[in-house]
PDB file of C-alpha atoms and ligand atoms in Angstrom:
ATOM      1  CA  MET Q   1      -9.634  59.508-175.482  1.00 92.00           C
ATOM      2  CA  LYS Q   2      -7.724  60.396-172.991  1.00 98.00           C
ATOM      3  CA  ARG Q   3      -6.382  57.932-170.732  1.00 98.00           C
ATOM      4  CA  ARG Q   4      -7.909  58.245-167.251  1.00 98.00           C
ATOM      5  CA  VAL Q   5      -4.951  58.533-164.150  1.00 99.00           C
ATOM      6  CA  GLY Q   6      -5.977  57.829-160.709  1.00 99.00           C
ATOM      7  CA  VAL Q   7      -3.470  60.032-158.219  1.00 99.00           C
ATOM      8  CA  LEU Q   8      -2.722  59.091-154.554  1.00 98.00           C
ATOM      9  CA  ILE Q   9      -2.069  61.441-152.289  1.00 98.00           C
ATOM     10  CA  SER Q  10      -1.024  61.712-148.717  1.00 98.00           C
ATOM     11  CA  GLY Q  11      -0.728  65.400-148.055  1.00 97.00           C
ATOM     12  CA  ARG Q  12      -0.470  68.612-149.806  1.00 98.00           C
ATOM     13  CA  GLY Q  13      -1.268  66.940-153.141  1.00 98.00           C
ATOM     14  CA  SER Q  14       1.245  69.512-155.166  1.00 98.00           C
ATOM     15  CA  ASN Q  15       2.571  67.195-157.654  1.00 98.00           C
ATOM     16  CA  MET Q  16      -1.536  65.823-158.305  1.00 99.00           C
ATOM     17  CA  MET Q  17      -2.573  69.931-159.211  1.00 98.00           C
ATOM     18  CA  ALA Q  18      -0.150  69.872-161.698  1.00 99.00           C
ATOM     19  CA  LEU Q  19      -1.451  66.669-163.155  1.00 99.00           C
ATOM     20  CA  VAL Q  20      -4.496  68.201-162.613  1.00 98.00           C
ATOM     21  CA  GLU Q  21      -3.887  71.655-164.733  1.00 98.00           C
ATOM     22  CA  ALA Q  22      -1.352  69.454-167.359  1.00 98.00           C
ATOM     23  CA  ALA Q  23      -4.456  67.545-167.758  1.00 98.00           C
ATOM     24  CA  ARG Q  24      -7.042  70.778-168.647  1.00 98.00           C
ATOM     25  CA  ALA Q  25      -4.591  71.044-172.104  1.00 98.00           C
ATOM     26  CA  PRO Q  26      -6.635  69.958-174.773  1.00 97.00           C
ATOM     27  CA  ASP Q  27      -4.183  67.582-176.500  1.00 97.00           C
ATOM     28  CA  CYS Q  28      -2.734  66.073-172.935  1.00 98.00           C
ATOM     29  CA  PRO Q  29      -3.252  62.396-173.215  1.00 98.00           C
ATOM     30  CA  PHE Q  30      -4.466  61.860-169.257  1.00 98.00           C
ATOM     31  CA  GLU Q  31      -7.151  63.588-167.806  1.00 98.00           C
ATOM     32  CA  ILE Q  32      -7.843  62.824-163.793  1.00 98.00           C
ATOM     33  CA  ALA Q  33     -10.394  60.967-163.411  1.00 98.00           C
ATOM     34  CA  LEU Q  34     -10.004  60.053-159.104  1.00 99.00           C
ATOM     35  CA  VAL Q  35      -8.291  61.591-156.501  1.00 98.00           C
ATOM     36  CA  ALA Q  36      -7.784  59.174-153.209  1.00 98.00           C
ATOM     37  CA  THR Q  37      -6.619  59.883-150.560  1.00 98.00           C
ATOM     38  CA  ASP Q  38      -5.709  57.622-146.955  1.00 98.00           C
ATOM     39  CA  LYS Q  39      -5.449  60.980-145.277  1.00 98.00           C
ATOM     40  CA  PRO Q  40      -9.131  62.267-145.548  1.00 98.00           C
ATOM     41  CA  ASP Q  41      -7.867  66.188-143.827  1.00 98.00           C
ATOM     42  CA  ALA Q  42      -5.010  66.029-146.537  1.00 97.00           C
ATOM     43  CA  PRO Q  43      -4.881  69.892-148.186  1.00 97.00           C
ATOM     44  CA  GLY Q  44      -4.553  68.284-151.591  1.00 98.00           C
ATOM     45  CA  LEU Q  45      -8.335  66.869-151.504  1.00 98.00           C
ATOM     46  CA  ALA Q  46      -9.810  69.840-150.348  1.00 98.00           C
ATOM     47  CA  TRP Q  47      -8.505  71.872-153.561  1.00 98.00           C
ATOM     48  CA  ALA Q  48      -8.882  68.492-155.629  1.00 98.00           C
ATOM     49  CA  ILE Q  49     -12.641  68.580-154.242  1.00 98.00           C
ATOM     50  CA  GLU Q  50     -13.248  72.305-155.303  1.00 98.00           C
ATOM     51  CA  GLN Q  51     -11.955  71.227-158.740  1.00 98.00           C
ATOM     52  CA  GLY Q  52     -15.198  69.223-159.179  1.00 98.00           C
ATOM     53  CA  ILE Q  53     -12.832  65.838-159.961  1.00 98.00           C
ATOM     54  CA  PRO Q  54     -14.037  62.754-157.866  1.00 98.00           C
ATOM     55  CA  THR Q  55     -12.562  61.541-154.906  1.00 98.00           C
ATOM     56  CA  PHE Q  56     -11.820  58.827-152.576  1.00 98.00           C
ATOM     57  CA  ALA Q  57     -10.838  59.633-148.904  1.00 98.00           C
ATOM     58  CA  GLN Q  58     -11.027  57.109-146.333  1.00 98.00           C
ATOM     59  CA  SER Q  59      -8.458  56.392-143.437  1.00 98.00           C
ATOM     60  CA  PRO Q  60      -6.881  52.765-143.090  1.00 97.00           C
ATOM     61  CA  ARG Q  61      -6.692  53.571-139.342  1.00 97.00           C
ATOM     62  CA  GLY Q  62      -8.257  49.947-137.489  1.00 96.00           C
ATOM     63  CA  LYS Q  63      -8.504  47.860-141.231  1.00 96.00           C
ATOM     64  CA  PRO Q  64      -6.914  44.944-142.345  1.00 97.00           C
ATOM     65  CA  LYS Q  65      -4.707  46.192-145.484  1.00 97.00           C
ATOM     66  CA  PRO Q  66      -6.415  43.640-148.260  1.00 97.00           C
ATOM     67  CA  GLU Q  67      -9.741  45.306-146.954  1.00 98.00           C
ATOM     68  CA  TYR Q  68      -8.393  48.630-147.407  1.00 98.00           C
ATOM     69  CA  GLU Q  69      -6.387  47.787-150.552  1.00 98.00           C
ATOM     70  CA  ALA Q  70      -9.423  46.494-152.215  1.00 98.00           C
ATOM     71  CA  ALA Q  71     -11.545  49.263-150.966  1.00 98.00           C
ATOM     72  CA  ILE Q  72      -9.430  51.730-152.986  1.00 98.00           C
ATOM     73  CA  ASP Q  73      -9.088  48.933-155.764  1.00 98.00           C
ATOM     74  CA  ALA Q  74     -13.011  49.772-156.150  1.00 98.00           C
ATOM     75  CA  ALA Q  75     -13.286  52.899-156.051  1.00 98.00           C
ATOM     76  CA  LEU Q  76     -10.407  53.428-159.016  1.00 98.00           C
ATOM     77  CA  ARG Q  77     -12.271  50.944-161.194  1.00 98.00           C
ATOM     78  CA  ALA Q  78     -15.438  52.417-160.401  1.00 98.00           C
ATOM     79  CA  ALA Q  79     -14.054  55.260-161.707  1.00 98.00           C
ATOM     80  CA  GLY Q  80     -12.329  53.667-164.791  1.00 98.00           C
ATOM     81  CA  VAL Q  81      -8.890  54.590-164.038  1.00 98.00           C
ATOM     82  CA  GLU Q  82      -6.429  53.032-166.283  1.00 98.00           C
ATOM     83  CA  ALA Q  83      -3.219  53.374-165.167  1.00 98.00           C
ATOM     84  CA  ILE Q  84      -1.958  55.300-161.173  1.00 98.00           C
ATOM     85  CA  ALA Q  85       0.188  58.006-160.463  1.00 99.00           C
ATOM     86  CA  LEU Q  86       1.919  58.161-156.748  1.00 98.00           C
ATOM     87  CA  ALA Q  87       1.716  61.858-155.912  1.00 98.00           C
ATOM     88  CA  GLY Q  88       3.245  62.072-152.079  1.00 98.00           C
ATOM     89  CA  TYR Q  89       1.416  59.088-150.872  1.00 98.00           C
ATOM     90  CA  MET Q  90       2.888  58.117-147.851  1.00 96.00           C
ATOM     91  CA  ARG Q  91       1.505  54.079-147.642  1.00 95.00           C
ATOM     92  CA  LEU Q  92       3.534  51.628-149.268  1.00 95.00           C
ATOM     93  CA  LEU Q  93       1.090  49.384-151.443  1.00 97.00           C
ATOM     94  CA  SER Q  94       0.981  45.932-150.475  1.00 98.00           C
ATOM     95  CA  GLU Q  95       2.498  42.851-153.076  1.00 97.00           C
ATOM     96  CA  ASP Q  96      -1.129  41.875-154.090  1.00 98.00           C
ATOM     97  CA  PHE Q  97      -2.153  45.358-154.752  1.00 98.00           C
ATOM     98  CA  VAL Q  98       1.341  46.297-157.320  1.00 98.00           C
ATOM     99  CA  ALA Q  99       0.523  42.242-158.521  1.00 98.00           C
ATOM    100  CA  ARG Q 100      -2.513  44.033-159.949  1.00 97.00           C
ATOM    101  CA  TRP Q 101      -2.108  47.245-161.131  1.00 98.00           C
ATOM    102  CA  ARG Q 102       1.601  46.037-162.209  1.00 97.00           C
ATOM    103  CA  GLY Q 103       3.225  48.197-164.748  1.00 97.00           C
ATOM    104  CA  ARG Q 104       0.092  50.875-164.151  1.00 98.00           C
ATOM    105  CA  ILE Q 105       1.587  52.405-161.395  1.00 98.00           C
ATOM    106  CA  VAL Q 106       4.153  55.913-161.012  1.00 98.00           C
ATOM    107  CA  ASN Q 107       5.422  57.114-158.537  1.00 98.00           C
ATOM    108  CA  ILE Q 108       7.516  60.860-158.433  1.00 98.00           C
ATOM    109  CA  HIS Q 109      10.718  60.469-155.816  1.00 98.00           C
ATOM    110  CA  PRO Q 110      12.845  63.681-154.789  1.00 98.00           C
ATOM    111  CA  SER Q 111      16.204  62.330-155.703  1.00 98.00           C
ATOM    112  CA  LEU Q 112      18.262  60.852-158.986  1.00 98.00           C
ATOM    113  CA  LEU Q 113      17.351  57.128-158.737  1.00 98.00           C
ATOM    114  CA  PRO Q 114      19.057  55.072-158.055  1.00 98.00           C
ATOM    115  CA  LYS Q 115      20.458  57.686-155.450  1.00 98.00           C
ATOM    116  CA  TYR Q 116      18.481  58.266-151.710  1.00 98.00           C
ATOM    117  CA  LYS Q 117      15.533  56.026-152.409  1.00 98.00           C
ATOM    118  CA  GLY Q 118      12.721  56.645-149.335  1.00 97.00           C
ATOM    119  CA  LEU Q 119      13.355  58.925-147.104  1.00 97.00           C
ATOM    120  CA  ASP Q 120      15.151  62.662-146.355  1.00 98.00           C
ATOM    121  CA  THR Q 121      16.324  62.776-150.054  1.00 98.00           C
ATOM    122  CA  HIS Q 122      17.386  66.734-149.420  1.00 98.00           C
ATOM    123  CA  ALA Q 123      19.174  66.300-146.092  1.00 98.00           C
ATOM    124  CA  ARG Q 124      21.409  62.712-147.720  1.00 98.00           C
ATOM    125  CA  ALA Q 125      22.198  64.632-150.755  1.00 98.00           C
ATOM    126  CA  LEU Q 126      23.939  67.530-149.428  1.00 98.00           C
ATOM    127  CA  ALA Q 127      25.214  65.212-146.591  1.00 98.00           C
ATOM    128  CA  MET Q 128      27.126  63.356-149.808  1.00 98.00           C
ATOM    129  CA  GLY Q 129      28.867  66.752-150.876  1.00 98.00           C
ATOM    130  CA  ASP Q 130      26.430  65.772-154.099  1.00 98.00           C
ATOM    131  CA  SER Q 131      26.741  68.911-156.642  1.00 98.00           C
ATOM    132  CA  VAL Q 132      23.435  68.207-157.920  1.00 98.00           C
ATOM    133  CA  ALA Q 133      20.378  66.792-157.090  1.00 98.00           C
ATOM    134  CA  GLY Q 134      16.506  66.281-158.667  1.00 98.00           C
ATOM    135  CA  CYS Q 135      13.298  64.369-159.226  1.00 98.00           C
ATOM    136  CA  SER Q 136      12.644  60.742-161.128  1.00 98.00           C
ATOM    137  CA  VAL Q 137       9.569  58.967-161.949  1.00 98.00           C
ATOM    138  CA  HIS Q 138       9.819  56.530-161.787  1.00 98.00           C
ATOM    139  CA  LEU Q 139       7.418  52.515-162.711  1.00 98.00           C
ATOM    140  CA  VAL Q 140       6.354  51.561-159.129  1.00 98.00           C
ATOM    141  CA  THR Q 141       7.380  47.695-158.355  1.00 97.00           C
ATOM    142  CA  GLU Q 142       6.584  45.693-155.115  1.00 94.00           C
ATOM    143  CA  GLU Q 143      10.258  47.001-154.271  1.00 94.00           C
ATOM    144  CA  LEU Q 144      10.756  51.226-152.718  1.00 93.00           C
ATOM    145  CA  ASP Q 145      11.672  53.195-155.201  1.00 95.00           C
ATOM    146  CA  GLY Q 146      12.783  50.369-157.002  1.00 95.00           C
ATOM    147  CA  GLY Q 147      10.677  50.437-160.465  1.00 97.00           C
ATOM    148  CA  GLU Q 148      12.170  51.657-163.881  1.00 98.00           C
ATOM    149  CA  VAL Q 149      13.447  55.026-163.995  1.00 98.00           C
ATOM    150  CA  LEU Q 150      11.075  56.513-166.410  1.00 98.00           C
ATOM    151  CA  GLY Q 151      12.145  60.184-166.687  1.00 98.00           C
ATOM    152  CA  GLN Q 152      14.680  62.700-164.700  1.00 98.00           C
ATOM    153  CA  ALA Q 153      15.145  66.533-163.891  1.00 99.00           C
ATOM    154  CA  GLU Q 154      18.800  67.968-162.960  1.00 98.00           C
ATOM    155  CA  VAL Q 155      19.167  70.557-159.842  1.00 98.00           C
ATOM    156  CA  ARG Q 156      22.091  72.227-158.877  1.00 98.00           C
ATOM    157  CA  ILE Q 157      22.641  72.148-155.505  1.00 98.00           C
ATOM    158  CA  ASP Q 158      24.275  75.941-154.356  1.00 97.00           C
ATOM    159  CA  ALA Q 159      26.774  75.958-151.012  1.00 96.00           C
ATOM    160  CA  ARG Q 160      24.005  77.876-149.265  1.00 97.00           C
ATOM    161  CA  ASP Q 161      21.440  75.205-150.132  1.00 98.00           C
ATOM    162  CA  THR Q 162      19.769  73.503-147.212  1.00 98.00           C
ATOM    163  CA  ALA Q 163      17.875  70.431-146.731  1.00 98.00           C
ATOM    164  CA  GLU Q 164      14.620  73.032-147.411  1.00 98.00           C
ATOM    165  CA  SER Q 165      15.794  75.429-149.892  1.00 98.00           C
ATOM    166  CA  LEU Q 166      16.754  72.263-151.819  1.00 98.00           C
ATOM    167  CA  ALA Q 167      13.571  70.855-151.968  1.00 98.00           C
ATOM    168  CA  GLU Q 168      11.482  73.874-153.384  1.00 98.00           C
ATOM    169  CA  ARG Q 169      13.941  73.449-155.756  1.00 98.00           C
ATOM    170  CA  VAL Q 170      13.154  70.239-156.798  1.00 98.00           C
ATOM    171  CA  LEU Q 171       9.294  70.448-156.048  1.00 98.00           C
ATOM    172  CA  ALA Q 172       9.362  72.943-159.358  1.00 98.00           C
ATOM    173  CA  ALA Q 173      11.509  70.950-160.676  1.00 99.00           C
ATOM    174  CA  GLU Q 174       9.179  67.904-160.018  1.00 99.00           C
ATOM    175  CA  HIS Q 175       5.838  69.452-161.342  1.00 99.00           C
ATOM    176  CA  ARG Q 176       7.252  70.231-164.901  1.00 98.00           C
ATOM    177  CA  LEU Q 177       8.582  66.751-165.302  1.00 99.00           C
ATOM    178  CA  TYR Q 178       5.880  64.742-163.516  1.00 99.00           C
ATOM    179  CA  PRO Q 179       3.502  65.553-166.229  1.00 98.00           C
ATOM    180  CA  GLN Q 180       5.618  65.193-168.966  1.00 98.00           C
ATOM    181  CA  VAL Q 181       6.591  61.403-167.938  1.00 98.00           C
ATOM    182  CA  LEU Q 182       2.664  60.518-167.292  1.00 98.00           C
ATOM    183  CA  ALA Q 183       1.936  62.348-171.033  1.00 98.00           C
ATOM    184  CA  GLU Q 184       5.133  60.458-172.360  1.00 98.00           C
ATOM    185  CA  TRP Q 185       4.853  56.977-171.231  1.00 98.00           C
ATOM    186  CA  LEU Q 186       1.275  56.881-171.353  1.00 98.00           C
ATOM    187  CA  CYS Q 187       1.360  57.109-175.603  1.00 97.00           C
ATOM    188  CA  ARG Q 188       4.156  55.189-175.720  1.00 93.00           C
TER     189      ARG Q 188
HETATM  190  C1  GRF Y 201       7.308  65.326-152.881  1.00 93.97           C
HETATM  191  O1  GRF Y 201       8.125  65.703-153.441  1.00 93.97           O
HETATM  192  C2  GRF Y 201       7.056  63.794-154.204  1.00 93.97           C
HETATM  193  O2  GRF Y 201       8.383  63.315-154.840  1.00 93.97           O
HETATM  194  C3  GRF Y 201       7.207  63.130-152.583  1.00 93.97           C
HETATM  195  O3  GRF Y 201       6.543  63.802-151.840  1.00 93.97           O
HETATM  196  C4  GRF Y 201       6.496  64.633-152.390  1.00 93.97           C
HETATM  197  C5  GRF Y 201       4.995  65.518-152.225  1.00 93.97           C
HETATM  198  O4  GRF Y 201       4.635  66.424-152.404  1.00 93.97           O
HETATM  199  N1  GRF Y 201       7.174  62.051-153.074  1.00 93.97           N
HETATM  200  P1  GRF Y 201       3.665  66.687-152.826  1.00 93.97           P
HETATM  201  O5  GRF Y 201       2.041  66.162-151.610  1.00 93.97           O
HETATM  202  O6  GRF Y 201       2.918  67.005-154.700  1.00 93.97           O
HETATM  203  O7  GRF Y 201       3.080  68.180-153.024  1.00 93.97           O
END
């Protein structure tokens, strides 16, 4: 039986798409049981709907955080989700939510953690004069981008790189890394 994964997105959703595509392989150990978003106009949501994947789309605007997260939690449980993959989900999950799903939430982050937690990772790597950038898949804990690193991919920084050109190559690496690490983690 494939493990049922819920993916949380806020935007483009290209990592979610990579997970959905990977899940189509018969020997992939996971399937995408739900795509959930806090942005009902997220481009990734429209794609997921087109693919016939069950979705949850609700803006948190005007709702207390516990109430909003309870709605996401209910949708994930109703879909039989066993593990959550954050993929460009821009909202901080509460300690309560993380505790309820402890050890069962992963995220992809565009840096070689523990370097460059938070935003603007590529500009920061360039400003520091780094020669290597990359991406990390990590367990989600209460600490932002702070949980155990499960896998990383390195991307060489070129002298002519801008934050945008680097982001593009790191994103391609993310699309390869995330399905692979998610599969390994679910099987361990
Ligand atoms: C990715 O760079 C990911 O590492 C970060 O947010 C971005 C999401 O992109 N957490 P997408 O929505 O998956 O295309």
